[in-house]
Amino acid sequence: MFVHLQGPWSPLLGRLSAEQLPFLHIPIIEYTFAVVVLLGLVVVGAVTYLGKWGYLWRGWLTTVDHKRIGVMYILIGLVMLLRGFADAFMIRLQQAMAVGPHSPGYMGAIHGYLTPFHIGQIFAAHGLIMVVFAATPLLVGLMNIIVPLQIGARDMAYPYLNAMGLWLTAGGAALVMASLFIGNFAHGGWYGFVPYFELSYSPGVGVDYWMWAFQLSAIGTSLGSINLIATIVKMRAPGMTWMRLPIFTWASLSTNLIALTSFPVLMVSLALLGLDRYLGTHFYTAGMGGNLMLYNDLFWIWGHPEVYFLILPAFGIMSEIIPTFSEKTLFGYATMVIASFAIGGVSWGVWLHHFFTMAAAPSVNSFYSVTTMLVGIPTGVKVFNWIFTMYRGRVRFELPMMWALLALFLLLVGGMTGMMNAFASNDYMWHNGIFVVAHFHMMVLLIAASIFGAVEYWFPKVFGFRLEQKWGKLFFWFMVLGTGFVFVPMFILGLAGMTRRLDYIPYAAWAPYMQIEMIGIALYVMALAFFLAHLYVSLRDRSKNLAEADAWGTGRSLEWMTHSPVPSYNFAITPHINTRDEWAWRKENGLTELHAGEYEPIHMPKNTGVPLVIGAFFFALAFGLTWRIWWLSLISVVLIVLMIILRSFQKDTDMTIPPEEVERTEKRAIDTLYPSSRADVPVYPGGTVGTATAYQRLSASEDVGVSSTGTLPHASVDR
Amino acid sequence: MSSSAVSIDPKTASLWARHYPGHDFIGTRTFGFWLYMLTDAMVYAALFASLVVLSHASNMIGGPTPKNFINPIYAYGETIALFASVLTYGLAMVNLKKGSRSGVTGWILLSAILGVVYLGLSITDNTHLFQQGITPQTNGFLSAFFAIVIYHALHIVVGVAWMLVMLIQIATEGFSQNVVYRLINLRLFWHFQAVIWVFVFVFVYLQGLLV
């Protein structure tokens, strides 16, 4: 049944043995391991010292609140972003050291300081981590937090499933982290080289780690996409018609439709590889009736929709930030929506451009060239819409806006070079070259830029205080500089013929470029330091930067219509939607109360530890399969099925928040913001309170005063 | 300003939906299940595409061509069992509309039994092939062939297990909201597997006879 393995195997530990623990004998990993253990001890010690375990368990680990799940997704994303960046740093350092035939070698390497086997793992880990464990969780987390708020829902459609998706993703991330210290990782690139990743060529556990971590993330993302689509379709507040949805929600809908349809294909491509590696079937083997191109096609049928899955939320974020800081409604709303879905549609028809050089007929290549260029049309529509939104608006260059504009600029650079790549004839020149790498890094950096913009933009909504601006601006500018210094030389080198994933650069003439890229990485490291300072200073001075409900003063959509931080139930009373930019419309008409009349009991889901436990079992299952510890995998599968069935017997899954508690929570939100009487806060007629922009009132007859509840009273409250 | 066609008067507009009942629970659950089935359909689509790609003569190296080993009699029996099971499940749902607990229980039990009959036929058929040395490890075509057949059979296993869980829940809870939405989702699932089986029968077995 099971395939014959090279090397030792025992029933108890599978392939695991002391030789498989590289942190015992590889210096780099020794130090990393020491640092990680130290950090882990510090975290555990701090939580214990502060007595926060109960809070952590009740408030976070077992939560089904979409905002907290979103925050945890973003935390996973940031941690993995750091890990992916460390990989990138190591790659750049190696390529800066190992240029030319006379470059010295250190630590057992012939050139540079990393052996080819090691740098292969780093390349694969960098790609996989950045795509599915950094960008994806960050975006899914943002969608999780913002989408229910923007449609006026109390929570996601399936809160329990939401937590499942989170813990599956966490399990996958943990598996990638485990591969750092136990065994090794795949060394054939993040998308797997067929048939190089077959057992006969990659007999180690590296490919298995890669495969199962990928698989867990795919399952988690699919579950999340089901949840988000159902939320947008089914959970909208009354009056929230399709053409009143905020654009970020539209972008989430299109992007999750992509995820829903494409991730299953990834699961199949990886599962068939798993069958090859575990049961000795012949899907992708060289010979024995396997088909090498089958893997490439299946993988990229997922792979290309996946990159649009990443970029559509980024476009959605830009479409939220730019109108807010231009104080204008978004230009061309309908075309924005159509463009999102057009991009989603095109994403399904372009996958072959990832392997133009792999023996497709000229007619086929031409077809995919054309479809690839087609995506420029909807994207161009979006770019012009953003520009026209800013045109004659009151543009304020605050941090979120700066990130959005950086994203816009990077989109131009990345998009134009993408058009160059779309020509099959060009691709023959630089296939698998650095030019392609630079192009897609421009694209993912625009995603990263919009993510940072989104974090700056929505941070006050989630945590109740704004991030400070000084260090944040330094962080921004150093990110800009780093991007320029790292990737402009890459474009040049790509045209000069440098290929991807080199552990050793053959031409000494390329050394200066490598040095420039190294400078860029140093700038990135400084940016990282500024980012940490940014967070630290913001946390330290949080009491000075408390945010109102409308944190930026010019918010337009529904999420600014509830307190910052958002209470667990989101809206004390479900809003009734009248127009597209509801909050902006209400402010223009002086209708700025955050609720009306009597509070009502609110029905909410209860916390549950089941998703966390199931996620842990999934991790155990994947770990057991990786090391071929069959008993562990079997027990995990049985327990997962049992947990799912037992959970379905639980009746006590919901609770009701009584109106008194809602009132207390609402009052606390106002008292935090305005501890003393509100008399000293300047009130602008018809606008928001405090630092916000004044709006012209439409009718001058309305009397605006200050009420004791901290809201602006209005002629008729209860409607 | 809004660009909606109807301009809304801020003086009379309704701002808050008081006592908003929220979403329709069963409808939301069912909708989500449709979305899940879309993912499963994509998995099947990828598997069928793989089968087509791996159906050339070069993929059948070292093994028999399907014409020589496919015996559609078993598959025909499986078809009858599965469709009968779907029919009995449909009758269970008729009884659900009537609110008859005994009717639902009885018909679901029959569906589960027919599902087990299907599995028995499938297992017999496949072990028969394995004994002849026709295994997934033989060549690429047979890998894809067995991947589809066994993946579909696994769904039937899940469906039968689900039915047994539902029988327990009907006995303990009666027709609560949770039980009703699960019964509806199970109906979707069961019909979906039958639809997929049509494809398996046509493209794996009948087409295999022609190759």
Coordinates of N, CA and C in Angstrom, one line a residue, chain A residues 194-292:
Chain A
V194 N 7.9 20.0 -11.2 CA 7.5 18.6 -11.6 C 8.6 18.1 -12.5
P195 N 9.1 16.9 -12.5 CA 8.9 15.8 -11.5 C 9.9 15.9 -10.3
Y196 N 10.6 17.0 -10.2 CA 11.7 17.1 -9.2 C 11.2 16.8 -7.8
F197 N 9.9 17.2 -7.5 CA 9.4 17.0 -6.2 C 8.8 15.6 -6.0
E198 N 9.0 14.7 -7.0 CA 8.5 13.3 -6.8 C 9.5 12.6 -5.8
L199 N 9.0 11.6 -5.2 CA 9.8 10.9 -4.1 C 11.1 10.4 -4.6
S200 N 11.2 10.0 -5.8 CA 12.5 9.5 -6.3 C 13.6 10.6 -6.4
Y201 N 13.2 11.8 -6.6 CA 14.2 12.9 -6.7 C 14.3 13.7 -5.4
S202 N 13.2 13.8 -4.7 CA 13.2 14.6 -3.4 C 12.8 13.6 -2.3
P203 N 13.7 12.7 -1.8 CA 13.2 11.7 -0.9 C 13.0 12.2 0.5
G204 N 13.4 13.4 0.8 CA 13.3 13.9 2.2 C 11.8 14.4 2.5
V205 N 11.7 15.0 3.7 CA 10.4 15.4 4.2 C 10.1 16.8 3.7
G206 N 11.0 17.5 3.1 CA 10.8 18.9 2.7 C 9.6 19.1 1.9
V207 N 9.4 18.3 0.8 CA 8.3 18.5 -0.1 C 7.0 18.2 0.7
D208 N 7.0 17.2 1.6 CA 5.8 16.9 2.3 C 5.4 18.1 3.2
Y209 N 6.4 18.7 3.9 CA 6.1 19.9 4.7 C 5.4 20.9 3.8
W210 N 6.0 21.2 2.7 CA 5.5 22.2 1.7 C 4.0 21.9 1.3
M211 N 3.8 20.6 1.0 CA 2.5 20.2 0.5 C 1.5 20.3 1.5
W212 N 1.7 19.8 2.7 CA 0.7 19.8 3.7 C 0.4 21.2 4.3
A213 N 1.4 22.0 4.4 CA 1.2 23.4 4.9 C 0.3 24.1 3.9
F214 N 0.6 23.9 2.6 CA -0.1 24.5 1.5 C -1.6 24.0 1.6
Q215 N -1.7 22.7 1.8 CA -3.1 22.1 1.8 C -3.9 22.7 2.9
L216 N -3.3 22.8 4.1 CA -4.1 23.3 5.2 C -4.5 24.7 4.9
S217 N -3.6 25.5 4.4 CA -4.0 26.9 4.1 C -5.1 27.0 3.0
A218 N -5.0 26.0 2.1 CA -6.0 26.0 1.0 C -7.4 25.7 1.6
I219 N -7.4 24.7 2.5 CA -8.7 24.3 3.1 C -9.3 25.5 3.9
G220 N -8.4 26.1 4.7 CA -8.8 27.3 5.5 C -9.3 28.4 4.7
T221 N -8.6 28.7 3.6 CA -9.0 29.8 2.7 C -10.3 29.5 2.0
S222 N -10.6 28.3 1.6 CA -11.8 27.9 1.0 C -13.0 28.1 2.0
L223 N -12.8 27.6 3.2 CA -13.9 27.8 4.2 C -14.1 29.3 4.4
G224 N -13.0 30.1 4.5 CA -13.2 31.5 4.7 C -14.0 32.1 3.5
S225 N -13.7 31.7 2.3 CA -14.4 32.3 1.2 C -15.9 32.0 1.2
I226 N -16.2 30.7 1.5 CA -17.6 30.4 1.6 C -18.3 31.4 2.6
N227 N -17.6 31.6 3.7 CA -18.2 32.4 4.8 C -18.4 33.8 4.3
L228 N -17.4 34.4 3.7 CA -17.5 35.8 3.3 C -18.5 36.0 2.2
I229 N -18.6 35.1 1.2 CA -19.6 35.2 0.2 C -21.0 35.1 0.8
A230 N -21.2 34.1 1.7 CA -22.5 34.0 2.3 C -22.9 35.2 3.2
T231 N -21.8 35.8 3.8 CA -22.1 37.0 4.6 C -22.5 38.1 3.8
I232 N -21.9 38.3 2.6 CA -22.2 39.5 1.8 C -23.6 39.3 1.2
V233 N -23.9 38.0 0.8 CA -25.1 37.8 0.1 C -26.3 37.9 1.1
K234 N -26.1 37.3 2.3 CA -27.2 37.0 3.1 C -27.4 38.0 4.3
M235 N -26.3 38.7 4.7 CA -26.3 39.3 6.0 C -26.4 40.9 5.9
R236 N -26.8 41.4 4.8 CA -26.8 42.8 4.6 C -27.9 43.5 5.4
A237 N -27.6 44.6 5.9 CA -28.6 45.4 6.7 C -29.8 45.8 5.8
P238 N -31.0 46.1 6.3 CA -32.1 46.5 5.4 C -31.7 47.8 4.7
G239 N -32.0 47.8 3.4 CA -31.8 49.0 2.6 C -30.4 48.9 1.9
M240 N -29.5 48.0 2.3 CA -28.2 47.8 1.7 C -28.4 47.0 0.4
T241 N -28.8 47.7 -0.6 CA -29.0 47.1 -1.9 C -27.6 46.8 -2.6
W242 N -27.6 46.1 -3.6 CA -26.3 45.7 -4.2 C -25.6 47.0 -4.7
M243 N -26.3 47.9 -5.2 CA -25.6 49.1 -5.7 C -25.3 50.2 -4.6
R244 N -25.6 49.8 -3.4 CA -25.1 50.7 -2.3 C -24.0 50.0 -1.5
L245 N -23.6 48.9 -1.9 CA -22.4 48.2 -1.1 C -21.2 49.0 -1.3
P246 N -20.4 49.2 -0.2 CA -19.1 49.8 -0.3 C -18.2 49.0 -1.3
I247 N -17.3 49.6 -1.9 CA -16.5 49.0 -3.0 C -15.6 47.9 -2.4
F248 N -15.1 48.1 -1.1 CA -14.3 47.0 -0.5 C -15.1 45.7 -0.4
T249 N -16.4 45.9 -0.1 CA -17.2 44.7 0.0 C -17.4 44.0 -1.3
W250 N -17.6 44.8 -2.4 CA -17.7 44.3 -3.7 C -16.4 43.6 -4.1
A251 N -15.3 44.2 -3.8 CA -14.0 43.6 -4.1 C -13.8 42.2 -3.3
S252 N -14.3 42.2 -2.0 CA -14.3 41.0 -1.3 C -15.1 39.9 -1.9
L253 N -16.3 40.3 -2.4 CA -17.1 39.3 -3.0 C -16.5 38.7 -4.3
S254 N -15.9 39.6 -5.1 CA -15.3 39.0 -6.3 C -14.1 38.2 -6.0
T255 N -13.3 38.7 -5.0 CA -12.1 37.9 -4.7 C -12.4 36.6 -4.1
N256 N -13.5 36.6 -3.3 CA -13.8 35.3 -2.6 C -14.5 34.3 -3.6
L257 N -15.1 34.9 -4.6 CA -15.6 34.0 -5.7 C -14.4 33.3 -6.4
I258 N -13.4 34.1 -6.6 CA -12.2 33.5 -7.2 C -11.6 32.4 -6.2
A259 N -11.5 32.7 -5.0 CA -11.0 31.7 -4.0 C -11.8 30.5 -4.0
L260 N -13.1 30.7 -3.9 CA -14.0 29.5 -3.8 C -13.9 28.6 -5.0
T261 N -13.6 29.1 -6.2 CA -13.6 28.2 -7.3 C -12.1 27.8 -7.6
S262 N -11.1 28.5 -7.2 CA -9.8 28.1 -7.6 C -9.1 27.3 -6.5
F263 N -9.3 27.5 -5.2 CA -8.6 26.8 -4.2 C -8.8 25.3 -4.3
P264 N -10.0 24.8 -4.6 CA -10.2 23.4 -4.8 C -9.3 22.7 -5.8
V265 N -9.0 23.5 -6.9 CA -8.1 23.0 -7.9 C -6.7 22.8 -7.3
L266 N -6.3 23.7 -6.5 CA -5.0 23.6 -5.8 C -5.0 22.4 -4.9
M267 N -6.1 22.2 -4.2 CA -6.2 21.0 -3.3 C -6.0 19.7 -4.2
V268 N -6.6 19.7 -5.3 CA -6.5 18.5 -6.2 C -5.0 18.3 -6.6
S269 N -4.4 19.4 -7.1 CA -3.1 19.3 -7.6 C -2.1 18.8 -6.5
L270 N -2.3 19.3 -5.3 CA -1.4 18.9 -4.2 C -1.8 17.5 -3.7
A271 N -3.1 17.1 -3.8 CA -3.5 15.8 -3.3 C -3.0 14.7 -4.2
L272 N -3.0 15.0 -5.5 CA -2.5 14.0 -6.5 C -1.0 13.9 -6.3
L273 N -0.3 14.9 -6.0 CA 1.1 14.8 -5.7 C 1.3 14.0 -4.4
G274 N 0.4 14.2 -3.4 CA 0.5 13.4 -2.2 C 0.3 11.9 -2.5
L275 N -0.7 11.6 -3.4 CA -0.9 10.2 -3.7 C 0.4 9.6 -4.4
D276 N 1.0 10.5 -5.2 CA 2.3 10.0 -5.8 C 3.3 9.7 -4.8
R277 N 3.4 10.6 -3.8 CA 4.5 10.5 -2.8 C 4.3 9.4 -1.8
Y278 N 3.0 9.2 -1.5 CA 2.7 8.3 -0.4 C 2.3 6.9 -0.8
L279 N 1.5 6.9 -1.9 CA 1.0 5.6 -2.4 C 1.7 5.1 -3.6
G280 N 2.5 5.9 -4.2 CA 3.2 5.4 -5.4 C 2.4 5.4 -6.6
T281 N 1.4 6.3 -6.8 CA 0.7 6.4 -8.0 C 1.5 7.1 -9.0
H282 N 0.9 7.3 -10.2 CA 1.7 7.9 -11.3 C 1.0 9.1 -12.0
F283 N 0.6 10.1 -11.2 CA 0.0 11.2 -11.8 C 1.1 12.1 -12.5
Y284 N 2.2 12.4 -11.8 CA 3.1 13.4 -12.3 C 4.5 12.7 -12.5
T285 N 4.6 11.4 -12.4 CA 5.9 10.8 -12.5 C 6.5 10.9 -13.9
A286 N 7.8 10.9 -14.0 CA 8.4 10.8 -15.3 C 8.4 9.3 -15.7
G287 N 7.7 9.0 -16.8 CA 7.5 7.6 -17.1 C 6.3 7.0 -16.4
M288 N 6.0 5.8 -16.7 CA 4.9 5.0 -16.0 C 3.6 5.7 -16.3
G289 N 3.4 6.4 -17.4 CA 2.1 7.0 -17.7 C 1.8 8.2 -17.0
G290 N 2.7 8.8 -16.3 CA 2.5 10.1 -15.6 C 2.5 11.2 -16.7
N291 N 2.0 12.4 -16.3 CA 2.0 13.5 -17.2 C 2.5 14.8 -16.5
L292 N 3.7 15.2 -16.9 CA 4.3 16.3 -16.2 C 3.5 17.6 -16.3

